[in-house]
Short mmCIF file of C-alpha atoms (C1' of nucleotides) in Angstrom, two decimals:
data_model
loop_
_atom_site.label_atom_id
_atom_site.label_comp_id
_atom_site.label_asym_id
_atom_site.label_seq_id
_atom_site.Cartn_x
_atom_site.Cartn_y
_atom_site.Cartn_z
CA UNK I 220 34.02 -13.08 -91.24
CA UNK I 221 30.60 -12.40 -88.99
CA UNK I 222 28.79 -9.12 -90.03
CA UNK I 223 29.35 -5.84 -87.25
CA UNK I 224 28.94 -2.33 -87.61
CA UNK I 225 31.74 -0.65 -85.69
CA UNK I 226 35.74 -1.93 -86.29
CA UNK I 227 36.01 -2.75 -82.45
CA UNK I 228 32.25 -4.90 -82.54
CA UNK I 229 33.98 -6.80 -85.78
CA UNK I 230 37.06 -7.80 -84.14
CA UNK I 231 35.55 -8.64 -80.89
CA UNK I 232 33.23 -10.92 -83.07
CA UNK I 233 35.78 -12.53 -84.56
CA UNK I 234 37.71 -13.09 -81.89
CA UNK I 235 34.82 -14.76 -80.06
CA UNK I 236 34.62 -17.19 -83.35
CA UNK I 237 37.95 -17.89 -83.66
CA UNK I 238 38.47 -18.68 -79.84
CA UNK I 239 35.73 -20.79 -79.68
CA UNK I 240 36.82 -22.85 -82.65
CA UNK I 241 40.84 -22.91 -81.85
CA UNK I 242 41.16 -21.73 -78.40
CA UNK I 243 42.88 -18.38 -77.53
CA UNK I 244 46.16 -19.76 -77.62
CA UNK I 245 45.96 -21.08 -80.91
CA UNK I 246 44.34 -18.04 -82.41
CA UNK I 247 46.76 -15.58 -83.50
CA UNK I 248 46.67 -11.85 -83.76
CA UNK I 249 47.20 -12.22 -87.90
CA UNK I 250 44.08 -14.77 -87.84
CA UNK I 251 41.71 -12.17 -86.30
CA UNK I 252 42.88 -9.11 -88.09
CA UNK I 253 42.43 -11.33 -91.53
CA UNK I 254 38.85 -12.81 -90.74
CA UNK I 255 37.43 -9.04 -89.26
CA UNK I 256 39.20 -7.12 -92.32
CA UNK I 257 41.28 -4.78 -90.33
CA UNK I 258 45.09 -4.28 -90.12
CA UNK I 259 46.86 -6.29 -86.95
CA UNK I 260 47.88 -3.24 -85.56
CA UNK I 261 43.77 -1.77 -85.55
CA UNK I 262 43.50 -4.54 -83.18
CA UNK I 263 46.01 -2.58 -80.68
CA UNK I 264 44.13 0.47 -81.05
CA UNK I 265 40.96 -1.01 -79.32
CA UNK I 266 43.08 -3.63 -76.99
CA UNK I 267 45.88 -3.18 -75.53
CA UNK I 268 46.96 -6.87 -76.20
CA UNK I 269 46.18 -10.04 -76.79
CA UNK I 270 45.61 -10.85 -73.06
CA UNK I 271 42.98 -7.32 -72.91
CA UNK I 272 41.06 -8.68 -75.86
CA UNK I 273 40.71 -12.39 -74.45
CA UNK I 274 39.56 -10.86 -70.95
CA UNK I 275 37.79 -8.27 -72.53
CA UNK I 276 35.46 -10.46 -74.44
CA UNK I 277 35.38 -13.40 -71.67
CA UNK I 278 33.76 -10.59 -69.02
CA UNK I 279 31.59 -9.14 -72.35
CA UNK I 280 29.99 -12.60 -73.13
CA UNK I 281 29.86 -13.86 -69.65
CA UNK I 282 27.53 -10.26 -68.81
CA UNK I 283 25.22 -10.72 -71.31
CA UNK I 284 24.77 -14.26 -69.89
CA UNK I 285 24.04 -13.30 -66.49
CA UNK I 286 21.89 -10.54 -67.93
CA UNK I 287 20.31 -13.20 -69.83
CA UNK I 288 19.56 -15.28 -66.73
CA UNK I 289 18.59 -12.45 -64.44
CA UNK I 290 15.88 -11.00 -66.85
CA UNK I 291 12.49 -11.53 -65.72
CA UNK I 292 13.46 -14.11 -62.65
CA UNK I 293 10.50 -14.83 -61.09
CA UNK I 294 11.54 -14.27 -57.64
CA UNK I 295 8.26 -14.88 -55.91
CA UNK I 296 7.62 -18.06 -57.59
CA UNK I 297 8.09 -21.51 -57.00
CA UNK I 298 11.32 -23.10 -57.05
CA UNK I 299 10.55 -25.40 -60.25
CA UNK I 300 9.26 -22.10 -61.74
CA UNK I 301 12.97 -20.62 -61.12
CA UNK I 302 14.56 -23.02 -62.46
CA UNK I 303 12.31 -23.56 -65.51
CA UNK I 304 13.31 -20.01 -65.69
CA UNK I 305 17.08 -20.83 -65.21
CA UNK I 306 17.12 -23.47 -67.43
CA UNK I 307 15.20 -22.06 -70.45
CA UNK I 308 17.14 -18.90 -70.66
CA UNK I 309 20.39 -20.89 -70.39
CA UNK I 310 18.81 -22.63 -73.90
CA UNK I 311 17.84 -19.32 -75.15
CA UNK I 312 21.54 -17.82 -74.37
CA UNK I 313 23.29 -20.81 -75.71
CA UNK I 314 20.65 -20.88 -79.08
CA UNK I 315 21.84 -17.26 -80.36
CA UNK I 316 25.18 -17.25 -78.97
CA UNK I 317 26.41 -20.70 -78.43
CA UNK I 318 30.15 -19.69 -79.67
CA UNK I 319 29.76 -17.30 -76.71
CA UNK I 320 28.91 -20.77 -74.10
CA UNK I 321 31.51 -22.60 -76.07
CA UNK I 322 34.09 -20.07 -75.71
CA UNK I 323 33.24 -19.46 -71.82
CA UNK I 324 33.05 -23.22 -71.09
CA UNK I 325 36.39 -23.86 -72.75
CA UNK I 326 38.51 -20.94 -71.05
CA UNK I 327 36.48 -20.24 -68.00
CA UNK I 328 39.88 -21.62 -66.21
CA UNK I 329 42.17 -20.48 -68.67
CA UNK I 330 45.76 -19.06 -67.84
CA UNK I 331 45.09 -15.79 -69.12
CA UNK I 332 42.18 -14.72 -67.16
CA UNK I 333 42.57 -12.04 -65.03
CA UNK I 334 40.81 -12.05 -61.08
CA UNK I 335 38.14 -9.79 -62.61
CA UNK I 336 37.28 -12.13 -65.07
CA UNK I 337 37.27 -15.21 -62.15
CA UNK I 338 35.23 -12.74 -60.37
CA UNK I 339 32.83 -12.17 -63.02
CA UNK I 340 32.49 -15.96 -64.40
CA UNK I 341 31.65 -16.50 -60.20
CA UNK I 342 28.80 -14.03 -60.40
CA UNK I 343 27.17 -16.07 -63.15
CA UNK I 344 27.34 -19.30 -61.19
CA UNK I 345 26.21 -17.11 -57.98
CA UNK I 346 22.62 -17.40 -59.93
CA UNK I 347 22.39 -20.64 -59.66
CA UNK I 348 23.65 -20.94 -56.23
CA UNK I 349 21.21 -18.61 -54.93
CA UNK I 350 18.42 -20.55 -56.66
CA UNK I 351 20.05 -23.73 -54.55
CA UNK I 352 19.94 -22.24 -51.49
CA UNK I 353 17.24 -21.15 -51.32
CA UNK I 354 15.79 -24.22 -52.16
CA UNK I 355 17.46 -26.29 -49.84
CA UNK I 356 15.80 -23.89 -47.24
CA UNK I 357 12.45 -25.10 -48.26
CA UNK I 358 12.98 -28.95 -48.96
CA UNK I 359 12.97 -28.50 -52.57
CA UNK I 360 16.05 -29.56 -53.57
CA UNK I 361 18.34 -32.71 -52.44
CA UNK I 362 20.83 -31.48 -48.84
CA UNK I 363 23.55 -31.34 -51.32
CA UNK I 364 26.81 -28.88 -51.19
CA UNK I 365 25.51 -26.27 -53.39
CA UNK I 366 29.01 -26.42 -55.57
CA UNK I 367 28.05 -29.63 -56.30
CA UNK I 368 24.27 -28.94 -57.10
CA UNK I 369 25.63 -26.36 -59.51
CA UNK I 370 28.35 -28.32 -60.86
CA UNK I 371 25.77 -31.35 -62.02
CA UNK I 372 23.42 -29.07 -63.69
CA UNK I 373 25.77 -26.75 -65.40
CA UNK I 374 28.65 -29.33 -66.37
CA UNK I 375 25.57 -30.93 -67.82
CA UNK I 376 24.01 -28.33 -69.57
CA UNK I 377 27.45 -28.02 -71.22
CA UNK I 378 27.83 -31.65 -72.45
CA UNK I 379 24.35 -30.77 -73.72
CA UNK I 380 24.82 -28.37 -75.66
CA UNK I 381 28.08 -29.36 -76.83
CA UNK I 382 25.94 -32.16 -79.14
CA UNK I 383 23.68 -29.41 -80.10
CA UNK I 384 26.90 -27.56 -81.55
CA UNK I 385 28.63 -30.89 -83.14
CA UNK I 386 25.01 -31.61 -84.56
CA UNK I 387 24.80 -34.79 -82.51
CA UNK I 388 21.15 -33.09 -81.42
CA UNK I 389 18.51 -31.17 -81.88
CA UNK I 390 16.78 -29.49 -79.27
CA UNK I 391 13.24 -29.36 -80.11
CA UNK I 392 10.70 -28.24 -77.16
CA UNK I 393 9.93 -31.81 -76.62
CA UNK I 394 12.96 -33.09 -76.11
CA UNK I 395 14.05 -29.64 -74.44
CA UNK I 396 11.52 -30.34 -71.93
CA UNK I 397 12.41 -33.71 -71.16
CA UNK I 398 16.42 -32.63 -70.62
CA UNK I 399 15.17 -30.14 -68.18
CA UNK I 400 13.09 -32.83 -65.95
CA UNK I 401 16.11 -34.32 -66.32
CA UNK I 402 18.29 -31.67 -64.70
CA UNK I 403 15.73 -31.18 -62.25
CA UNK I 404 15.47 -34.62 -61.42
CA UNK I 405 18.79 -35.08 -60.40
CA UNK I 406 18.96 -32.00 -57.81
CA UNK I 407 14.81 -32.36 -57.06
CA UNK I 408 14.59 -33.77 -53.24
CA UNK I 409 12.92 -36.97 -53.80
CA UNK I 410 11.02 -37.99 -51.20
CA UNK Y 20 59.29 -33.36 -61.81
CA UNK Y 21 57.24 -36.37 -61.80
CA UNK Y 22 59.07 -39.96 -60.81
CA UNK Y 23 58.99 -42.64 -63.24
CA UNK Y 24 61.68 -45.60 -64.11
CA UNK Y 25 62.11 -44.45 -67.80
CA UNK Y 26 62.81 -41.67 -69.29
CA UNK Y 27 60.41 -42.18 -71.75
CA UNK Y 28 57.89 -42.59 -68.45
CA UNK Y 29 59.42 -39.33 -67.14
CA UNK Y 30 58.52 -37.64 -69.85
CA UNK Y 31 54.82 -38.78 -70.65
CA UNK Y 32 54.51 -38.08 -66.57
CA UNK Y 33 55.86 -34.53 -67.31
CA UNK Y 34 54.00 -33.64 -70.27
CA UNK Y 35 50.51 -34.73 -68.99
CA UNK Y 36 51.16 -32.63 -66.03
CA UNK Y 37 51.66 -30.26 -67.93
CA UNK Y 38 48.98 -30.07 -70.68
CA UNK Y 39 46.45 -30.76 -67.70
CA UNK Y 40 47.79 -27.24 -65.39
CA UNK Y 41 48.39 -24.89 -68.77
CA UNK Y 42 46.92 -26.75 -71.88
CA UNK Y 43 48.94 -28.29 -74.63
CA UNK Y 44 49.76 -24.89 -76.85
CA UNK Y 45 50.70 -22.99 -73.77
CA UNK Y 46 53.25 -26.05 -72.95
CA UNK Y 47 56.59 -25.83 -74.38
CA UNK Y 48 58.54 -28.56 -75.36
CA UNK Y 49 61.14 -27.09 -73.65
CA UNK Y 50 59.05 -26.85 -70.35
CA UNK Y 51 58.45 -30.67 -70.72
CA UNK Y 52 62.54 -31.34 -70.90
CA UNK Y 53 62.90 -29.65 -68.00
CA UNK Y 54 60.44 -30.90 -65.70
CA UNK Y 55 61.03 -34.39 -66.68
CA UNK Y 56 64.76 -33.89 -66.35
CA UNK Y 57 65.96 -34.30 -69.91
CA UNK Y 58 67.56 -32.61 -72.85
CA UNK Y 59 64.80 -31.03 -74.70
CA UNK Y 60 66.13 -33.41 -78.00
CA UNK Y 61 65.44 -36.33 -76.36
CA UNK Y 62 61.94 -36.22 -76.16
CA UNK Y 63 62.28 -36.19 -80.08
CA UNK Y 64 63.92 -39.49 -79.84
CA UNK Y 65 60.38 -40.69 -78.46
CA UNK Y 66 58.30 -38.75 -79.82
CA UNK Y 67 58.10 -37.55 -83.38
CA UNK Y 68 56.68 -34.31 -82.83
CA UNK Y 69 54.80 -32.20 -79.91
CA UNK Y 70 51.47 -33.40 -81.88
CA UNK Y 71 52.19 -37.08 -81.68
CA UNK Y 72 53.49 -36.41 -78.15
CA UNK Y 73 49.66 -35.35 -77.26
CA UNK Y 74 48.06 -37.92 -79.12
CA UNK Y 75 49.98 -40.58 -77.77
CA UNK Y 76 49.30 -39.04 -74.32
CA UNK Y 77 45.52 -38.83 -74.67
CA UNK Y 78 44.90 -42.17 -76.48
CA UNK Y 79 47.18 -44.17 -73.40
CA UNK Y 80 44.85 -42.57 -71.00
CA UNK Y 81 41.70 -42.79 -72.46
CA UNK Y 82 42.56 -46.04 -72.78
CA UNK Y 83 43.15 -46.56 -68.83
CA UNK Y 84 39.86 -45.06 -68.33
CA UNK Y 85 37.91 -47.37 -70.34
CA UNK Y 86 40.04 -50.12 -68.96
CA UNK Y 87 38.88 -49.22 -65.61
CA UNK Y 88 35.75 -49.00 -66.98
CA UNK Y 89 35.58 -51.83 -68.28
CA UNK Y 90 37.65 -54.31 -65.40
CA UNK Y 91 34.96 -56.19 -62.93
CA UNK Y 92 32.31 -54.94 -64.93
CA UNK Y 93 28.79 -56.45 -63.60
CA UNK Y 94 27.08 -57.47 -67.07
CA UNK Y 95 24.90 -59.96 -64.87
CA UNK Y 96 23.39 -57.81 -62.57
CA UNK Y 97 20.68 -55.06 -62.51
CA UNK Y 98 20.72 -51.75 -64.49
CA UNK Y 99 21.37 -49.61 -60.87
CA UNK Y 100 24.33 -52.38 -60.12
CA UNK Y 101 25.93 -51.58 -63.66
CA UNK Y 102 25.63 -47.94 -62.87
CA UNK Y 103 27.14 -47.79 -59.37
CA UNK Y 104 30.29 -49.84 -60.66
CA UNK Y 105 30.77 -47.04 -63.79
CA UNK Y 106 29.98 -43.88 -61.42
CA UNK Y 107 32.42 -46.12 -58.71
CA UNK Y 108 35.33 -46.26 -61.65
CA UNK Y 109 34.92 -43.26 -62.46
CA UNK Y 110 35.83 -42.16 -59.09
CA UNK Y 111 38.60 -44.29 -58.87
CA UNK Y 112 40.28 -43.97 -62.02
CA UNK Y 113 40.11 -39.95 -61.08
CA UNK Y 114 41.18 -40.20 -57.69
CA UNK Y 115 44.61 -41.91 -58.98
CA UNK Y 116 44.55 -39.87 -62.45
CA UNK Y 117 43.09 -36.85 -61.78
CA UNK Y 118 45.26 -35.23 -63.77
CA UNK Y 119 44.60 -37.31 -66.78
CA UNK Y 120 40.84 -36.90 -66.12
CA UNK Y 121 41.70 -33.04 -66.44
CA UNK Y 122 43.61 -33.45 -69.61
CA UNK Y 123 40.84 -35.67 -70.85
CA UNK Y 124 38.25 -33.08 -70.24
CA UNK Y 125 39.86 -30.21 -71.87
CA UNK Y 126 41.69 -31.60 -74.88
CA UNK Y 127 38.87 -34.11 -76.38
CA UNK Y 128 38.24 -32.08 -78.83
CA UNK Y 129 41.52 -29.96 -79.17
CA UNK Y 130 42.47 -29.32 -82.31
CA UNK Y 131 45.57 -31.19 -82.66
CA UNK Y 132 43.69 -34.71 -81.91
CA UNK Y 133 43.71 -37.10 -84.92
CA UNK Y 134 40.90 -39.42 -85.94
CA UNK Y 135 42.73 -42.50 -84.00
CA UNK Y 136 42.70 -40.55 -80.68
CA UNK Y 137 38.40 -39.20 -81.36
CA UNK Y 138 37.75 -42.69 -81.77
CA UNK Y 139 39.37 -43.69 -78.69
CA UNK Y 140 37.65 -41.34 -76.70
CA UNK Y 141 34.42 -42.67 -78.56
CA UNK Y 142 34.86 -45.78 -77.38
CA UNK Y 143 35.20 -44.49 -73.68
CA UNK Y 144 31.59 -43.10 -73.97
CA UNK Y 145 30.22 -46.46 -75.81
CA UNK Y 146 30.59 -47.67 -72.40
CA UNK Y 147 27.74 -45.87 -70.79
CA UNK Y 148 26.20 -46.09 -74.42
CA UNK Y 149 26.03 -49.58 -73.80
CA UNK Y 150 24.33 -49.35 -70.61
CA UNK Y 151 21.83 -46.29 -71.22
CA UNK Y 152 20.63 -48.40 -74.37
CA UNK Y 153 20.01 -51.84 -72.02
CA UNK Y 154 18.83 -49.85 -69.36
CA UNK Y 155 15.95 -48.22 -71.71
CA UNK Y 156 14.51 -51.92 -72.91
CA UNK Y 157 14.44 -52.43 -69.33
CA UNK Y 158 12.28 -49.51 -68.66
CA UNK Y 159 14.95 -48.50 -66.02
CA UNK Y 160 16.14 -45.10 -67.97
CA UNK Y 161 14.44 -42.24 -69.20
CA UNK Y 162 13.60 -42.42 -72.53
CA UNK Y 163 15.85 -39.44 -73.98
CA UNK Y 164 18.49 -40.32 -76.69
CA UNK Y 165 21.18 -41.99 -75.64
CA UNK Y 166 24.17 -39.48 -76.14
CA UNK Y 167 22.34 -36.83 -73.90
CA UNK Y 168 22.02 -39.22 -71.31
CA UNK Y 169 25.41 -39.38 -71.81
CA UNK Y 170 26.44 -35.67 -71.49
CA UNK Y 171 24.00 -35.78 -68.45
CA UNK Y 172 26.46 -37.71 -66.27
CA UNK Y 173 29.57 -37.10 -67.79
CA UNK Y 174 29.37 -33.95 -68.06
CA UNK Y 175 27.93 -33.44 -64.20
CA UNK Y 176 30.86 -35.69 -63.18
CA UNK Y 177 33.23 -33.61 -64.89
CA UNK Y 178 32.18 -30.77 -63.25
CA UNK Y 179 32.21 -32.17 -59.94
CA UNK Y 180 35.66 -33.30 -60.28
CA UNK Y 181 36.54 -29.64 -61.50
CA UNK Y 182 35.69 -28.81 -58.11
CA UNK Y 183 37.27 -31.91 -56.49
CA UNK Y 184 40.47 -30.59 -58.42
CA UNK Y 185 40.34 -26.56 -56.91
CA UNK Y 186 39.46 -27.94 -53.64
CA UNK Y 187 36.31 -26.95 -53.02
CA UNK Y 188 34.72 -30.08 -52.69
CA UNK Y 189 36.14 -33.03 -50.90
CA UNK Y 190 34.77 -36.35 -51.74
CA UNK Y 191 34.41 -38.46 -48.58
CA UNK Y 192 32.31 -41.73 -49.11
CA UNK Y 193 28.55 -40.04 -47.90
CA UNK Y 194 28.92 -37.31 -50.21
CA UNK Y 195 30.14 -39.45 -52.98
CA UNK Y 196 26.97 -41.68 -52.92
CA UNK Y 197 24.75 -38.73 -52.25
CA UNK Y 198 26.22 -37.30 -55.70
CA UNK Y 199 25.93 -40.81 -57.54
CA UNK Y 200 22.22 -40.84 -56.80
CA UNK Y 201 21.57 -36.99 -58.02
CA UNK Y 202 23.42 -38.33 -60.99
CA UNK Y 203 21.16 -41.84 -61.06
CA UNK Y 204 18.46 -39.90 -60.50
CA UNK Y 205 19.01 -37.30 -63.38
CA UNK Y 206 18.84 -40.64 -65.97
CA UNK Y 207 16.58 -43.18 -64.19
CA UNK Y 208 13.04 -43.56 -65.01
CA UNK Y 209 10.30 -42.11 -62.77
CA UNK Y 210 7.57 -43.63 -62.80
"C1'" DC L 24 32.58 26.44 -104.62
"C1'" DT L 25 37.06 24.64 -104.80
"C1'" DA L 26 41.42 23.61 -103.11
"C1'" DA L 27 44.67 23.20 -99.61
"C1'" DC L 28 45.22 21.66 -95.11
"C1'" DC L 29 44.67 19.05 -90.90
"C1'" DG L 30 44.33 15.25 -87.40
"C1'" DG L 31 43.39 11.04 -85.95
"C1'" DA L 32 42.19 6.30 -87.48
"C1'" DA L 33 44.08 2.58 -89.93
"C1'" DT L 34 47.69 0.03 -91.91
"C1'" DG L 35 51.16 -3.70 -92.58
"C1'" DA L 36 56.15 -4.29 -92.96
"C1'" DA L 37 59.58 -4.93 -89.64
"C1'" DC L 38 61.34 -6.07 -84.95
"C1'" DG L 39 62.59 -8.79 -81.12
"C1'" DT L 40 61.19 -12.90 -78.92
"C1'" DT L 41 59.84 -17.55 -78.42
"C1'" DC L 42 58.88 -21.74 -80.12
"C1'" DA L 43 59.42 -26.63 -82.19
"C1'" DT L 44 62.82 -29.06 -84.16
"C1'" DT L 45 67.61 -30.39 -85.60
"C1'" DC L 46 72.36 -31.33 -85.10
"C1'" DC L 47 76.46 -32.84 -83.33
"C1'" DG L 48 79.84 -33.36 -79.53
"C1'" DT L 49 79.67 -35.98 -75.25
"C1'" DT L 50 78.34 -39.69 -72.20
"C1'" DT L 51 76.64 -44.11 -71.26
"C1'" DT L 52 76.00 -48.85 -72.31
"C1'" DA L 53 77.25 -53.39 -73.69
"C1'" DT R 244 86.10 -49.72 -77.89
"C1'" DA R 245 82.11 -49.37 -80.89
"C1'" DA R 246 77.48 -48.17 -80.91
"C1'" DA R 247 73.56 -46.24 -79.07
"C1'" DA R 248 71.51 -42.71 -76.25
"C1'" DC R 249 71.58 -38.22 -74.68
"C1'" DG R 250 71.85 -33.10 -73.92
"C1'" DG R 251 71.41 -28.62 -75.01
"C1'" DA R 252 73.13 -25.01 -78.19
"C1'" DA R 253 71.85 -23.71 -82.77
"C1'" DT R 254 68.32 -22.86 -86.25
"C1'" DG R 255 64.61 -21.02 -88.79
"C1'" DA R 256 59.71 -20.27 -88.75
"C1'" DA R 257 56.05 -17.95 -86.63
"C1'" DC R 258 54.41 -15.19 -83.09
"C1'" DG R 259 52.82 -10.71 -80.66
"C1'" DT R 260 53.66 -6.14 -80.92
"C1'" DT R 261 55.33 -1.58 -82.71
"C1'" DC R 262 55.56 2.52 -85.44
"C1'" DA R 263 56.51 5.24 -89.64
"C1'" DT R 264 53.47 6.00 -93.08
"C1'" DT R 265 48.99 6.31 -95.58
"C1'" DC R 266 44.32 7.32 -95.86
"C1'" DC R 267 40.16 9.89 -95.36
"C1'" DG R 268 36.44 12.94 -93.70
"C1'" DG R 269 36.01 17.41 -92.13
"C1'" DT R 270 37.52 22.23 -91.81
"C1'" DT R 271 39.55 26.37 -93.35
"C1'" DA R 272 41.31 29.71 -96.85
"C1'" DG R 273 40.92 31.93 -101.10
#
DNA sequence: CTAACCGGAATGAACGTTCATTCCGTTTTA
DNA sequence: TAAAACGGAATGAACGTTCATTCCGGTTAG
């Protein structure tokens, strides 16, 4: 039952929490009106369904990433310095809303999404592929497909932080910093 | 309407299919009877319930997995040796199984698993457990805890199959070993 | 200042639908 | 021909969704 001002900011919150934990498909509409303290039918006077919600809050979370990413990108720096940039906002996304990650890695293919959600999910990988591209340009990083590039670092960053959420880890700056040579390691061009 | 000999077969075929294109709650029982060509009761004469249906499903092909893990596996030879012949199986198993790789990745920690089918899937990862934790006394991997070297490569070769699976990545044998040494890279030490 | 009124937000019981599971008549096997 | 296997209609529980009703803060009338 998280804490929100507004009706519509509880039920999106515990929608997020619930879909996370369950998945959307085995959250139901009774389940979310219970845990936010509304009535099922408030829900339908802020969504127009169960579908609406699920997109709604998929394209909600999936913003604030990219916002999250995209503030303060140092554009004219280095390529390390981008990703160091890339990388640490990722942690600092994931560290106050990692049911948000969870919830986007777990359904970021699911049946319900709508193309504008697809479309919207692509624009946050489109960061990263930029970063790629740009780096393959200057014989920073490894001659790669950039899908692929993107695919290492982010599925790992999700297996990361995946032990982070089942308590398997703790990400102390130390260890932070070593998962991030990591990461860079593995898309780096070594010479 | 996947062929098998048995109907049992049939049906296994059918519902991992099926739980790997639309997840297990958005799979109907019904759905499974019909694409494996049988009377929806039938399945109940193999199955006790849907639950035990996905549990038997995950736990027979995590099991494959580690078997193909596990067959041929080099325990003589170097660290990078023991590595190419997981990344290899990995391959392999997924090029034959993709969809079980898919249903894998997105039910290992569905809700309806029980403890038998989390440990199988633990003893997948002790696999590459096993070698992270020899390859660190040998100074050949980084020194990070062993279950984020872990997520590191399984979760970037999850990822890559993800693509693999859309089609936006085709894995022809250059590319393949340009993405095992990004991968090798992202655990090996540096010196 | 109080009381009656108003309108839209909120509610939750009820509806139709869909699901997992059961049951039993039919078909296949031995 | 007896027994086992099978199919799919039947069943009841649970779902998403609706809508008649209640609630409540603000406005008007006296």
């Amino acid at each position: 039952m998280p804490t929100a001002v507004t009706k519509r900011d509880s039920i999106v919150s515990s929608a997020l929490s619930l879909f996370a934990d369950r998945g959307f498909d085995a959250t139901t509409i009774p389940m979310i009106a219970t845990s936010a303290g509304v009535g099922a039918g408030t829900i339908y006077r802020y969504f127009e369904n169960k579908e609406v919600l699920g997109n709604t809050i998929f394209q909600e979370y999936v913003k604030k990433f990219t916002e999250t990413l995209e503030d303060g990108f140092p554009s004219d720096e280095s390529i390390r310095n981008q990703f160091h940039h890339i990388f640490k906002s990722m942690v600092r996304f994931t560290s106050t809303q990692h049911q948000a990650l969870y919830f986007i890695k777990t359904h970021s293919s699911a049946h319900f999404l709508t193309e504008e959600s697809h479309a919207s999910f692509q624009g946050l990988l489109n960061i990263l592929k930029n970063l790629f591209d740009s780096g393959k340009k200057k014989k920073k990083i490894k001659m790669l497909p950039t899908s692929a590039l993107i695919a290492i670092v982010y599925g790992s960053f999700l297996e990361v932080q995946r032990l982070v959420q089942i308590g398997e880890l703790e990400l102390e700056a130390q260890l932070l910093a070593e998962i991030e040579e990591s990461m860079w390691d593995a898309v780096r061009l070594i010479v």
